[in-house]
Amino acid sequence: MNATVALNLPPASGAPASAIALYNRPSADHAAHVQQAQDLLRQAAACGPVAQASSLGAEDMVITHLINQLQLRISIFVLETGALHAQTLALLQQVQAQQATRAHAPLTVYHPDAQAVAQFVAREGQDAMYRSLALRKACCAIRKLEPLGRALAGQRGWISGLRREQSDARADVPLADDSEVASKGLTKYNPLANWTWGDVWHYIHIHQVPYNPLHDQFMPSIGCAPCTRAITLGEDFRSGRWWWESESARECGLHVKQRAADSASAAAAAPQSSPAPTQNQPKR
């Protein structure tokens, strides 16, 4: 299912609407979805060590709140790519302070290798991701995939905010994915797999969960600043990510099994043409 974002448009008052006002529409199964997520998180914690991979997006903020609410021994990590929005970094500082008082769920921030980033930028330029799919994936490999490998070292499982509603590529996301147990020793838990976007924002509203203010600016999916834009009414959730690429290519590799761990150098060695972005390209 390639879901579009449903908007509850407020009366024209001149004031910007919050994401809560726009999206707070729980499904009829909201309570059951919350219980399902809690049960799965308990199951994951019992199989530990397990870690939550948090992008600090709305879904991940809900999961962190559930972990804290249940006082589960689940560590949390954030990949600070060096290209995040100022708003995301401010939220990261807030969550770091919050988790510093919760010994059951410590937060660790992982950064990409500074030398690898510098060499890539020097060789390909700051805007390499717009020039080809291969170069964009090379950038993701350096800034996300290599740090992810370090974050998952020694873990038996990890927790993501994937939802089936997010895109066609994620329509079959299972609650517990054991497809990489044999190869990597990892089970992936997706406690919000069945949640709707309205469920997420209802939970945030009811429990006063902090969230990234970029969500108030029509950005349902937030990644690195150069690769994220606001969406318009009728577009699907992930249209604002790598918007100059075909829909099938819009994954960074964190949640793609095959060939997700290709090295940056291999990706950069075989560039493919990609249309240059024609609108909303971030200014530098």
mmCIF file of N, CA and C in Angstrom, residues 67-112:
data_model
loop_
_atom_site.group_PDB
_atom_site.id
_atom_site.type_symbol
_atom_site.label_atom_id
_atom_site.label_comp_id
_atom_site.label_asym_id
_atom_site.label_seq_id
_atom_site.Cartn_x
_atom_site.Cartn_y
_atom_site.Cartn_z
ATOM 1 N N ILE A 67 9.281 2.169 25.532
ATOM 2 C CA ILE A 67 10.387 1.520 26.241
ATOM 3 C C ILE A 67 10.523 2.096 27.646
ATOM 4 N N ASN A 68 10.450 3.413 27.749
ATOM 5 C CA ASN A 68 10.571 4.062 29.057
ATOM 6 C C ASN A 68 9.366 3.767 29.942
ATOM 7 N N GLN A 69 8.190 3.790 29.338
ATOM 8 C CA GLN A 69 6.958 3.526 30.086
ATOM 9 C C GLN A 69 6.980 2.128 30.702
ATOM 10 N N LEU A 70 7.496 1.169 29.943
ATOM 11 C CA LEU A 70 7.556 -0.216 30.407
ATOM 12 C C LEU A 70 8.846 -0.526 31.162
ATOM 13 N N GLN A 71 9.776 0.438 31.201
ATOM 14 C CA GLN A 71 11.064 0.286 31.876
ATOM 15 C C GLN A 71 11.798 -0.972 31.401
ATOM 16 N N LEU A 72 11.871 -1.107 30.074
ATOM 17 C CA LEU A 72 12.516 -2.273 29.483
ATOM 18 C C LEU A 72 14.001 -2.018 29.281
ATOM 19 N N ARG A 73 14.789 -3.055 29.425
ATOM 20 C CA ARG A 73 16.235 -2.950 29.203
ATOM 21 C C ARG A 73 16.519 -3.058 27.709
ATOM 22 N N ILE A 74 16.304 -1.950 27.050
ATOM 23 C CA ILE A 74 16.538 -1.846 25.613
ATOM 24 C C ILE A 74 17.349 -0.578 25.379
ATOM 25 N N SER A 75 18.556 -0.726 24.898
ATOM 26 C CA SER A 75 19.379 0.449 24.621
ATOM 27 C C SER A 75 18.878 1.146 23.359
ATOM 28 N N ILE A 76 19.288 2.380 23.173
ATOM 29 C CA ILE A 76 18.841 3.193 22.048
ATOM 30 C C ILE A 76 20.078 3.766 21.353
ATOM 31 N N PHE A 77 20.057 3.798 20.042
ATOM 32 C CA PHE A 77 21.147 4.472 19.344
ATOM 33 C C PHE A 77 20.601 5.360 18.229
ATOM 34 N N VAL A 78 21.339 6.420 17.965
ATOM 35 C CA VAL A 78 21.006 7.376 16.912
ATOM 36 C C VAL A 78 22.222 7.504 15.992
ATOM 37 N N LEU A 79 21.982 7.500 14.698
ATOM 38 C CA LEU A 79 23.045 7.715 13.720
ATOM 39 C C LEU A 79 23.073 9.204 13.385
ATOM 40 N N GLU A 80 24.068 9.892 13.901
ATOM 41 C CA GLU A 80 24.205 11.326 13.640
ATOM 42 C C GLU A 80 25.096 11.456 12.413
ATOM 43 N N THR A 81 24.489 11.634 11.261
ATOM 44 C CA THR A 81 25.172 11.505 9.983
ATOM 45 C C THR A 81 26.096 12.667 9.645
ATOM 46 N N GLY A 82 25.975 13.750 10.395
ATOM 47 C CA GLY A 82 26.731 14.944 10.051
ATOM 48 C C GLY A 82 26.007 15.822 9.051
ATOM 49 N N ALA A 83 24.774 15.425 8.687
ATOM 50 C CA ALA A 83 23.996 16.197 7.710
ATOM 51 C C ALA A 83 22.541 16.354 8.154
ATOM 52 N N LEU A 84 22.301 16.259 9.470
ATOM 53 C CA LEU A 84 20.940 16.359 9.982
ATOM 54 C C LEU A 84 20.509 17.821 10.115
ATOM 55 N N HIS A 85 19.190 18.035 10.102
ATOM 56 C CA HIS A 85 18.643 19.370 10.310
ATOM 57 C C HIS A 85 18.961 19.865 11.729
ATOM 58 N N ALA A 86 19.011 21.167 11.886
ATOM 59 C CA ALA A 86 19.216 21.752 13.213
ATOM 60 C C ALA A 86 18.112 21.324 14.174
ATOM 61 N N GLN A 87 16.890 21.196 13.671
ATOM 62 C CA GLN A 87 15.771 20.783 14.534
ATOM 63 C C GLN A 87 15.956 19.358 15.039
ATOM 64 N N THR A 88 16.484 18.493 14.189
ATOM 65 C CA THR A 88 16.734 17.106 14.589
ATOM 66 C C THR A 88 17.825 17.055 15.652
ATOM 67 N N LEU A 89 18.865 17.844 15.476
ATOM 68 C CA LEU A 89 19.958 17.874 16.447
ATOM 69 C C LEU A 89 19.482 18.418 17.786
ATOM 70 N N ALA A 90 18.586 19.397 17.766
ATOM 71 C CA ALA A 90 18.039 19.930 19.013
ATOM 72 C C ALA A 90 17.218 18.867 19.736
ATOM 73 N N LEU A 91 16.430 18.102 18.982
ATOM 74 C CA LEU A 91 15.655 17.016 19.584
ATOM 75 C C LEU A 91 16.581 15.939 20.132
ATOM 76 N N LEU A 92 17.667 15.659 19.431
ATOM 77 C CA LEU A 92 18.641 14.680 19.913
ATOM 78 C C LEU A 92 19.177 15.085 21.282
ATOM 79 N N GLN A 93 19.509 16.361 21.455
ATOM 80 C CA GLN A 93 20.003 16.827 22.748
ATOM 81 C C GLN A 93 18.952 16.631 23.831
ATOM 82 N N GLN A 94 17.701 16.881 23.494
ATOM 83 C CA GLN A 94 16.611 16.698 24.450
ATOM 84 C C GLN A 94 16.470 15.233 24.863
ATOM 85 N N VAL A 95 16.543 14.335 23.875
ATOM 86 C CA VAL A 95 16.400 12.907 24.174
ATOM 87 C C VAL A 95 17.619 12.392 24.934
ATOM 88 N N GLN A 96 18.805 12.905 24.621
ATOM 89 C CA GLN A 96 20.004 12.522 25.379
ATOM 90 C C GLN A 96 19.846 12.865 26.850
ATOM 91 N N ALA A 97 19.368 14.070 27.128
ATOM 92 C CA ALA A 97 19.160 14.480 28.522
ATOM 93 C C ALA A 97 18.100 13.612 29.190
ATOM 94 N N GLN A 98 17.050 13.282 28.453
ATOM 95 C CA GLN A 98 15.975 12.440 28.980
ATOM 96 C C GLN A 98 16.492 11.053 29.338
ATOM 97 N N GLN A 99 17.236 10.432 28.430
ATOM 98 C CA GLN A 99 17.688 9.059 28.643
ATOM 99 C C GLN A 99 18.842 8.978 29.636
ATOM 100 N N ALA A 100 19.505 10.078 29.898
ATOM 101 C CA ALA A 100 20.588 10.081 30.888
ATOM 102 C C ALA A 100 20.075 9.741 32.273
ATOM 103 N N THR A 101 18.779 9.912 32.490
ATOM 104 C CA THR A 101 18.174 9.601 33.786
ATOM 105 C C THR A 101 17.479 8.243 33.781
ATOM 106 N N ARG A 102 17.633 7.500 32.704
ATOM 107 C CA ARG A 102 16.965 6.202 32.579
ATOM 108 C C ARG A 102 18.011 5.128 32.275
ATOM 109 N N ALA A 103 18.490 4.511 33.337
ATOM 110 C CA ALA A 103 19.588 3.548 33.214
ATOM 111 C C ALA A 103 19.195 2.318 32.403
ATOM 112 N N HIS A 104 17.900 2.012 32.340
ATOM 113 C CA HIS A 104 17.467 0.820 31.622
ATOM 114 C C HIS A 104 17.586 0.994 30.111
ATOM 115 N N ALA A 105 17.640 2.242 29.631
ATOM 116 C CA ALA A 105 17.648 2.492 28.186
ATOM 117 C C ALA A 105 18.630 3.610 27.847
ATOM 118 N N PRO A 106 19.934 3.345 27.977
ATOM 119 C CA PRO A 106 20.927 4.366 27.656
ATOM 120 C C PRO A 106 20.956 4.660 26.155
ATOM 121 N N LEU A 107 21.269 5.896 25.825
ATOM 122 C CA LEU A 107 21.325 6.312 24.423
ATOM 123 C C LEU A 107 22.766 6.537 23.997
ATOM 124 N N THR A 108 23.131 5.980 22.838
ATOM 125 C CA THR A 108 24.462 6.165 22.266
ATOM 126 C C THR A 108 24.330 6.789 20.891
ATOM 127 N N VAL A 109 25.162 7.778 20.596
ATOM 128 C CA VAL A 109 25.169 8.436 19.294
ATOM 129 C C VAL A 109 26.373 7.939 18.500
ATOM 130 N N TYR A 110 26.118 7.481 17.285
ATOM 131 C CA TYR A 110 27.174 6.999 16.402
ATOM 132 C C TYR A 110 27.373 7.987 15.258
ATOM 133 N N HIS A 111 28.639 8.295 14.980
ATOM 134 C CA HIS A 111 28.996 9.218 13.906
ATOM 135 C C HIS A 111 29.704 8.452 12.796
ATOM 136 N N PRO A 112 29.625 8.932 11.565
ATOM 137 C CA PRO A 112 30.395 8.294 10.486
ATOM 138 C C PRO A 112 31.880 8.567 10.658
#
